[in-house]
Short mmCIF file of C-alpha atoms and ligand atoms in Angstrom, two decimals:
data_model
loop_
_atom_site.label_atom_id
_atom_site.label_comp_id
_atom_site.label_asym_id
_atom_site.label_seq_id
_atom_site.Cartn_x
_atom_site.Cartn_y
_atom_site.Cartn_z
CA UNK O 1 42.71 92.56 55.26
CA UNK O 2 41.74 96.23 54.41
CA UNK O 3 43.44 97.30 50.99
CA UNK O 4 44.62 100.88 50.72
CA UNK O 5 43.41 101.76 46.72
CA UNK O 6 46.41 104.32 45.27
CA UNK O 7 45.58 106.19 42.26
CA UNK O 8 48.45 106.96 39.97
CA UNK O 9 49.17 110.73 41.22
CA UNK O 10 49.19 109.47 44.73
CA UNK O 11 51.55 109.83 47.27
CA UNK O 12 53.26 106.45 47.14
CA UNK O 13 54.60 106.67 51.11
CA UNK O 14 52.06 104.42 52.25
CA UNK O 15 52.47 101.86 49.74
CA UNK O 16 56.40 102.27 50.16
CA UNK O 17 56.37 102.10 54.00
CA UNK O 18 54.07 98.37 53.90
CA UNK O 19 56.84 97.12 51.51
CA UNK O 20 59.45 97.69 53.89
CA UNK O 21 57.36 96.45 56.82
CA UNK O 22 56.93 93.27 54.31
CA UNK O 23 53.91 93.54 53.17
CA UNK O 24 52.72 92.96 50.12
CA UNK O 25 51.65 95.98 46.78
CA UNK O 26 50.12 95.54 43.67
CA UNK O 27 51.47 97.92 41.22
CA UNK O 28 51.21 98.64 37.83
CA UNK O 29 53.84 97.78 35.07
CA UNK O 30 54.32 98.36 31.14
CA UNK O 31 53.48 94.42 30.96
CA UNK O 32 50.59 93.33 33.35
CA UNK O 33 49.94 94.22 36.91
CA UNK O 34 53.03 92.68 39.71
CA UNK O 35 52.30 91.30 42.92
CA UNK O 36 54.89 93.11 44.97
CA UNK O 37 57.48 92.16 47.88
CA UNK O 38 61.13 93.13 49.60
CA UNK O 39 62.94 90.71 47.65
CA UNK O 40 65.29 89.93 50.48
CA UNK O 41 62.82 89.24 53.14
CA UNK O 42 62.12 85.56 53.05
CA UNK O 43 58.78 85.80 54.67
CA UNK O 44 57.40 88.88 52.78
CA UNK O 45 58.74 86.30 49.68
CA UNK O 46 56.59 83.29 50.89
CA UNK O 47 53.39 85.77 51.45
CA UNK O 48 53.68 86.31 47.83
CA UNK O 49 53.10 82.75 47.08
CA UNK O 50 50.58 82.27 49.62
CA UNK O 51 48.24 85.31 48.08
CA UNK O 52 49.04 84.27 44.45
CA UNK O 53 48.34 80.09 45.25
CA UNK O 54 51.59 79.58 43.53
CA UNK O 55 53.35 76.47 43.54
CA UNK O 56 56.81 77.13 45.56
CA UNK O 57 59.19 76.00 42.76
CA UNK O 58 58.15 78.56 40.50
CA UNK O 59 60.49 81.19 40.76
CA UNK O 60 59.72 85.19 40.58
CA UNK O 61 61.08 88.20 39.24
CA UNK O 62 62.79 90.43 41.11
CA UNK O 63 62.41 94.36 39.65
CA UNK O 64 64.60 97.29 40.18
CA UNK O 65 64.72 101.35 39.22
CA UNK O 66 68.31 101.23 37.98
CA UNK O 67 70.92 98.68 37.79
CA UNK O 68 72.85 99.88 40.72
CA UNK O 69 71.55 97.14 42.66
CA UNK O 70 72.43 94.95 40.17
CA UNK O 71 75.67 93.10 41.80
CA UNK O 72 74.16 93.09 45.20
CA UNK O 73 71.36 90.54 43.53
CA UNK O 74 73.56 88.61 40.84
CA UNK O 75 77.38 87.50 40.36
CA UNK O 76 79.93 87.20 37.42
CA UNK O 77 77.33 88.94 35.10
CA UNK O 78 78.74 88.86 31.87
CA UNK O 79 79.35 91.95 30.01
CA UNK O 80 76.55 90.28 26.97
CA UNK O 81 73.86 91.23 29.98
CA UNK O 82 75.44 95.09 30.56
CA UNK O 83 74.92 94.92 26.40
CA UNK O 84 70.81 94.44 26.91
CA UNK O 85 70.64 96.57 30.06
CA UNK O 86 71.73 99.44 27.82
CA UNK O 87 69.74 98.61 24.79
CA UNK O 88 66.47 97.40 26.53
CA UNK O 89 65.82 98.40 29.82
CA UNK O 90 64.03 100.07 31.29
CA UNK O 91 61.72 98.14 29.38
CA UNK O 92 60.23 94.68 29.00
CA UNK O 93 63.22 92.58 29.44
CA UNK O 94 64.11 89.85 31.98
CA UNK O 95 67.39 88.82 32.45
CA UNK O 96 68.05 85.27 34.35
CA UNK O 97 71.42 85.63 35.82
CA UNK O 98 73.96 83.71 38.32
CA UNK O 99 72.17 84.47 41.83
CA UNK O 100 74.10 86.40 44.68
CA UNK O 101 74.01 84.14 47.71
CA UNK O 102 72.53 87.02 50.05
CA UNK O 103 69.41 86.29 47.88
CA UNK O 104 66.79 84.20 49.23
CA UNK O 105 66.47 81.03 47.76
CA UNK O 106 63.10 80.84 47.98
CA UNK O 107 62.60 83.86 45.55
CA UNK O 108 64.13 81.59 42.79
CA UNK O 109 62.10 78.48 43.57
CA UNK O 110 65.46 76.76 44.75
CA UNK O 111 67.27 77.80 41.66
CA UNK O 112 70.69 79.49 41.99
CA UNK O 113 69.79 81.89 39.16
CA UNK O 114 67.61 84.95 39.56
CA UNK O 115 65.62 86.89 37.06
CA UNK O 116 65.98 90.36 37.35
CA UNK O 117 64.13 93.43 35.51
CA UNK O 118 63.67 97.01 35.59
CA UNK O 119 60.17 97.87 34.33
CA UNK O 120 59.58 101.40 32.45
CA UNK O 121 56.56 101.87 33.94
CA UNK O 122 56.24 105.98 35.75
CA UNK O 123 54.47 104.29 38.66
CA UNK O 124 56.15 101.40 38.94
CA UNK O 125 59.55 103.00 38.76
CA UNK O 126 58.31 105.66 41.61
CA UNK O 127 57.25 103.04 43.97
CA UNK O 128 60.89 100.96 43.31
CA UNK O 129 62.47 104.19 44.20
CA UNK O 130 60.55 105.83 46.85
CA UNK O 131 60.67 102.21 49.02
CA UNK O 132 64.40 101.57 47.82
CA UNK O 133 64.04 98.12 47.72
CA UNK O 134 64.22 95.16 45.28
CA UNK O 135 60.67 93.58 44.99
CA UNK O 136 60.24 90.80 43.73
CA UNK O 137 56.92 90.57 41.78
CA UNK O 138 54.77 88.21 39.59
CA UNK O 139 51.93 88.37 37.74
CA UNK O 140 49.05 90.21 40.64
CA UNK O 141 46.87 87.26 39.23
CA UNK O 142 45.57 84.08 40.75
CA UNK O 143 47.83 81.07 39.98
CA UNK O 144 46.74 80.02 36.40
CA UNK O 145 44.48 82.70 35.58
CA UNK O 146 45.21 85.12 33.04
CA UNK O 147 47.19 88.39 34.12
CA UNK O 148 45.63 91.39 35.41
CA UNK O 149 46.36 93.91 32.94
CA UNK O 150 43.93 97.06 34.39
CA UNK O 151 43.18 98.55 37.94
CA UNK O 152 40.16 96.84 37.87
CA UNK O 153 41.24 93.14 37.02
CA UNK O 154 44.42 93.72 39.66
CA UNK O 155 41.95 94.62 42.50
CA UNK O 156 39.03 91.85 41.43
CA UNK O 157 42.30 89.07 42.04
CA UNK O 158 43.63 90.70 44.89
CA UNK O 159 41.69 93.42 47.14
CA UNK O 160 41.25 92.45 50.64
CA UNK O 161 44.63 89.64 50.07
CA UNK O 162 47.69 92.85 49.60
CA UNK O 163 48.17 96.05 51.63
CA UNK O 164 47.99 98.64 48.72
CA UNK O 165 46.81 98.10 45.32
CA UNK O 166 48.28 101.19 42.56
CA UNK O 167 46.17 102.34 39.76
CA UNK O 168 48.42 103.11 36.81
CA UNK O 169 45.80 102.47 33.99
CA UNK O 170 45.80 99.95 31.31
CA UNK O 171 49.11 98.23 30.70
CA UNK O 172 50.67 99.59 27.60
CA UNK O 173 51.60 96.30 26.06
CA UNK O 174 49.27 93.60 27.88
CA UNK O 175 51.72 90.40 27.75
CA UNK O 176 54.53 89.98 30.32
CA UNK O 177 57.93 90.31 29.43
CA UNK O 178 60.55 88.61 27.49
CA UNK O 179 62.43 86.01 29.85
CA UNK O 180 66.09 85.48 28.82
CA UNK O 181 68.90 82.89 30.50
CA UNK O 182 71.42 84.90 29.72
CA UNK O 183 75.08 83.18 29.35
CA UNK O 184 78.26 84.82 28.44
CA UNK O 185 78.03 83.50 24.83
CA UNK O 186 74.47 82.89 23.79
CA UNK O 187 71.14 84.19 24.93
CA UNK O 188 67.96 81.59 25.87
CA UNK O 189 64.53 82.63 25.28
CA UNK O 190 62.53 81.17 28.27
CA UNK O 191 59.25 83.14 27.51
CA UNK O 192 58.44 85.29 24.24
CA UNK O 193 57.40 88.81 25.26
CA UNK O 194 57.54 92.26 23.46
CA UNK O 195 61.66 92.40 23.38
CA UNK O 196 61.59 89.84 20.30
CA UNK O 197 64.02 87.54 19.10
CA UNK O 198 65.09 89.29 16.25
CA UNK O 199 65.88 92.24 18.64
CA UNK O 200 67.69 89.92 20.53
CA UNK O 201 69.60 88.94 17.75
CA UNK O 202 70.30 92.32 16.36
CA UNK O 203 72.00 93.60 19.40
CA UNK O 204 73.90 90.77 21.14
CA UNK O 205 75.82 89.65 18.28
CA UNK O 206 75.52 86.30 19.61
CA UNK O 207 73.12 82.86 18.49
CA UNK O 208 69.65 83.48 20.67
CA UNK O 209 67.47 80.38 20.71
CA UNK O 210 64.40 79.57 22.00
CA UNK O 211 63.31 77.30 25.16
CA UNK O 212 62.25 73.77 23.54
CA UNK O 213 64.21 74.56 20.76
CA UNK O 214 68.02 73.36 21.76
CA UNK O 215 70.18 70.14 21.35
CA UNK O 216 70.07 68.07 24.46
CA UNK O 217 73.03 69.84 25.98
CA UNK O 218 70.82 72.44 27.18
CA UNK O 219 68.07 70.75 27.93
CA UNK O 220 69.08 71.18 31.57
CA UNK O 221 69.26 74.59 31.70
CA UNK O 222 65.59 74.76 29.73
CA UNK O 223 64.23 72.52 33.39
CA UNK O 224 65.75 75.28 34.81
CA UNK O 225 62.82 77.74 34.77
CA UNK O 226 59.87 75.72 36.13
CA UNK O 227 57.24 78.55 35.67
CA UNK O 228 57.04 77.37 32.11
CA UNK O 229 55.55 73.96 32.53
CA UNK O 230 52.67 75.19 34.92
CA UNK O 231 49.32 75.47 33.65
CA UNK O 232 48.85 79.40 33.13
CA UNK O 233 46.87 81.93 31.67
CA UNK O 234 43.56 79.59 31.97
CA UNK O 235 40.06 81.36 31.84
CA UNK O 236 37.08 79.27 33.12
CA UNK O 237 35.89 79.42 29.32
CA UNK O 238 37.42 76.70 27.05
CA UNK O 239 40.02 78.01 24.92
CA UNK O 240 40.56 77.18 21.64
CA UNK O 241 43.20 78.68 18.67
CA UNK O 242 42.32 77.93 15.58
CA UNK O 243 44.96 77.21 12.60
CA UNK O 244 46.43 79.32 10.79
CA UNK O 245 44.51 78.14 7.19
CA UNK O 246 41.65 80.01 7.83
CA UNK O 247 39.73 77.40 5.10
CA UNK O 248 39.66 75.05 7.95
CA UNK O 249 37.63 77.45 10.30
CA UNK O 250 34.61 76.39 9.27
CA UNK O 251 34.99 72.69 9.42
CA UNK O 252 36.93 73.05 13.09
CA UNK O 253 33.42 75.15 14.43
CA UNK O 254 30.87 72.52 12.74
CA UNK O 255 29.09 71.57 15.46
CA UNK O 256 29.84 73.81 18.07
CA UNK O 257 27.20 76.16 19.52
CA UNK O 258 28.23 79.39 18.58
CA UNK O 259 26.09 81.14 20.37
CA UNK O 260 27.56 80.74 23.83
CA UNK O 261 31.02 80.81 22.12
CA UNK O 262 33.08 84.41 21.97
CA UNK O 263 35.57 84.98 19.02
CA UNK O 264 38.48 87.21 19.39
CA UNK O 265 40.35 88.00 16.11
CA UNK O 266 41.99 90.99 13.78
CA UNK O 267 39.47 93.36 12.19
CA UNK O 268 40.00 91.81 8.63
CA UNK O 269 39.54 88.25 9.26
CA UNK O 270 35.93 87.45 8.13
CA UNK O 271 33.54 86.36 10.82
CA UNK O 272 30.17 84.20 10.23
CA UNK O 273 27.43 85.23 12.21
CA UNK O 274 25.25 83.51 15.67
CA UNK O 275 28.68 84.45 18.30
CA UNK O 276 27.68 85.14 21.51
CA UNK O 277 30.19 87.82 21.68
CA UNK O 278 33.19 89.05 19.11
CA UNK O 279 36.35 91.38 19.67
CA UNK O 280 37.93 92.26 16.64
CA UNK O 281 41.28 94.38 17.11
CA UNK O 282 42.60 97.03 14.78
CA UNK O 283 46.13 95.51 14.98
CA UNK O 284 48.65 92.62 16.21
CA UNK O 285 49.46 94.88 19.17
CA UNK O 286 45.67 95.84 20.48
CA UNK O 287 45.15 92.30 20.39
CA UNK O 288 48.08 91.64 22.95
CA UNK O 289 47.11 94.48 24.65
CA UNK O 290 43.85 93.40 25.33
CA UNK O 291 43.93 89.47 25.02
CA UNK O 292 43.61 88.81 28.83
CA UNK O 293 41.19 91.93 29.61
CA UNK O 294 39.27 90.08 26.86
CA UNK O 295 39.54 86.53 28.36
CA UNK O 296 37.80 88.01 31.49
CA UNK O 297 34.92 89.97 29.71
CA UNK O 298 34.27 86.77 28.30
CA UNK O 299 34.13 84.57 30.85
CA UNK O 300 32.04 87.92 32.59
CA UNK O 301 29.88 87.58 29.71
CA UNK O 302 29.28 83.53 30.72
CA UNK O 303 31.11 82.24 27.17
CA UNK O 304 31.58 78.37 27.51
CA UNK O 305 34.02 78.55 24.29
CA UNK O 306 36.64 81.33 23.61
CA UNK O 307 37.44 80.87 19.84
CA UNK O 308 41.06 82.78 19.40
CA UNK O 309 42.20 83.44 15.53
CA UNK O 310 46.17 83.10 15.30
CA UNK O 311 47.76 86.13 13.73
CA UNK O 312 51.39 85.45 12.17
CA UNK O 313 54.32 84.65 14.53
CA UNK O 314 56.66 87.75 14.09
CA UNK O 315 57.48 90.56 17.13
CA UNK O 316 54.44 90.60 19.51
CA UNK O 317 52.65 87.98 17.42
CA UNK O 318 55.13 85.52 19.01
CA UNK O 319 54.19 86.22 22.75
CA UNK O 320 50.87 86.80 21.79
CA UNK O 321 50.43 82.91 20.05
CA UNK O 322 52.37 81.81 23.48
CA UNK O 323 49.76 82.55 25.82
CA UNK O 324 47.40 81.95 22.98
CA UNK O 325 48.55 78.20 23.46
CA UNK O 326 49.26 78.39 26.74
CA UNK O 327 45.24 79.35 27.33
CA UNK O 328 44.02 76.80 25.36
CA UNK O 329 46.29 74.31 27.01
CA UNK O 330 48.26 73.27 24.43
CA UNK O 331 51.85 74.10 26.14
O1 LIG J 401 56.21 91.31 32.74
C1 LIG J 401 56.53 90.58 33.68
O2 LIG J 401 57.54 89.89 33.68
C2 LIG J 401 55.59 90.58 34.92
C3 LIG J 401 55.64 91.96 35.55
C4 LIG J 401 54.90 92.03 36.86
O3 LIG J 401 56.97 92.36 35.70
N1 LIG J 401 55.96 89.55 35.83
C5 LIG J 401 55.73 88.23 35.56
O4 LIG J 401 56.10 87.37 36.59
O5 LIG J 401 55.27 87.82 34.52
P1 LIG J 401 55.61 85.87 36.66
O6 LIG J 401 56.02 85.40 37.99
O7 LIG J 401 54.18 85.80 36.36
O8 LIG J 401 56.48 85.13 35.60
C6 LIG J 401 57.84 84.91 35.85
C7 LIG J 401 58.44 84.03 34.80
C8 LIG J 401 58.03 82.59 34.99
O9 LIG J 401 57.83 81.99 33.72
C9 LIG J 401 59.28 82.01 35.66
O10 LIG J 401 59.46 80.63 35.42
C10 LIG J 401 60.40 82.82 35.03
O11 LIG J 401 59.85 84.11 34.88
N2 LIG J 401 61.56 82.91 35.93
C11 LIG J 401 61.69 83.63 37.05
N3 LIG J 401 62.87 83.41 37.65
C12 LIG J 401 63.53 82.51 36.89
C13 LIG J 401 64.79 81.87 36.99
N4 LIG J 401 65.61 82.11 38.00
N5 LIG J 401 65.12 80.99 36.04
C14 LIG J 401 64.29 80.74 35.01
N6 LIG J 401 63.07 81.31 34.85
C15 LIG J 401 62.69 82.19 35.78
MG1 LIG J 402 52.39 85.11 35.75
#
């Protein structure tokens, strides 16, 4: 298939007019690059999970400019979710709500909730408006790779598979975005992302707790988002995260050949020498930024051993140790 390459001042028409027809966009967000679709058209759903190789029970998120559309894609939204619209969005913020029956199923991987989000992204926001549809969009990455998080990443996983891909630049933050179940009384993390818990917290007023984390009770509801137990974010490199007591470093790399291993840390950590490759990032936030660029320069670079330090579990850190594990295999 040919793909038509937008660059961010573009005229989106093109890119608009293929979404309606039910084709399929790649288009920047805030987060990482989406994968998008017309969230109501069943087929242009199932394309998305064809181009992406993702199993069919693994629901998607469905974005929109402003949340006008929101009761035509959810029912009895309780008024804690209208509390996080306002404080969060647009922004990186999912909300998993009751699904509207005129919904496709399929979108939700059979579930009868939906996760809805309106990114902040310029581009992203233009393209929602200038098509005027919902699109549901995941990750523009192969199933189980890590996300694409630059032009160049989005059209090495998808050119010749989507209709348009949309240069917006680097993604701002680099992780995707905080995925809440959201019931009238308490709030569910289902995925860590830049909208912490302690934001959370501070603004619904109400106890926020996090997938894997609750009594049995809600043990259903954690089954409930399927996405989380596939493997995800995998380069062809070995991962692996090393503990936080940095004394053990040494004793955890004995014995490992360093020099076809890559080591991604914070600038003040100490490093030995003999790495085939090192990233060190000025701050918690670069490194989330640029944690899956660096995955793929890595595996570019033919590492057989991506050594990741931790840094300490607090905002971004959180999401950022998530896929940390989640690359290495270890959730
Ligand atoms: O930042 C993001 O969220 C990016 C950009 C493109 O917006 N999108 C993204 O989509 O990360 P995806 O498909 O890669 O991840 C969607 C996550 C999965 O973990 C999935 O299980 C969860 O959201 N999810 C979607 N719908 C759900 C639902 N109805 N119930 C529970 N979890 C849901
Ligand atoms: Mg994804």
């Amino acid at each position: 298939m040919h793909t038509l390459l937008l660059g961010e001042n573009d005229d989106l028409t093109p890119a608009a007019a293929s979404l309606k027809q039910g084709g399929l966009v790649v288009f920047p967000t805030e987060t990482v690059y989406g994968l998008g679709a017309h969230a109501l058209d069943r087929r242009a759903v199932l394309s998305i999970f064809a181009a992406k190789g993702r199993p069919a029970d693994n629901p998607l998120i469905v974005h929109i400019p402003d949340s006008a559309l929101l009761s035509k894609l959810a029912v009895r939204i309780p008024p804690l979710a209208e509390r996080l619209w306002a404080a969060f969005s647009p922004g990186p913020l999912t909300l998993v709500l009751e699904r509207h029956p005129a919904v496709p199923a399929e979108v939700s991987g059979g579930l009868d909730t939906i996760a809805l989000r309106i990114p902040s992204h310029p581009v992203a926001l233009r393209l929602l408006r200038e098509c005027g549809l919902p699109l549901a969009a995941p990750s523009a990455n192969h199933s189980g790779r890590p996300s694409p998080t630059d032009f160049t990443m989005a059209c090495a996983a998808m050119q010749g598979r989507v209709a348009a891909i949309i240069d917006g630049g680097p993604c701002h933050l680099g992780l995707e975005s905080t995925v809440v179940r959201c019931l009238p009384d308490r709030l569910i993390i289902l995925r860590p992302g830049a909208v912490s818990r302690e934001m959370l917290q501070k603004t619904a007023g109400v106890p926020v707790t996090m997938l894997g984390e609750q009594s049995d009770a809600e043990s259903g509801l954690a089954l409930a988002s399927p996405g989380t137990h596939h493997p995800h974010y995998r380069p062809r490199a070995e991962v692996l995260l090393l503990p936080d007591d940095s004394e053990q470093w040494g004793e955890i790399l004995q014995g490992r050949s360093l020099h076809t291993a890559a080591l991604l840390c914070l600038a003040a950590q100490s490093v030995q020498a003999g790495w085939l490759a090192v990233r060190e990032f000025g701050s918690v936030e670069e490194y989330a930024r640029e944690f899956y660029r660096s995955l793929e320069d890595m595996d570019r670079q033919g590492a057989a051993l991506i050594v990741c330090a931790p840094v300490p579990q607090e905002g971004i850190g959180h999401a950022l140790m998530n896929r940390m594990l989640r690359s290495a295999g270890r959730l």
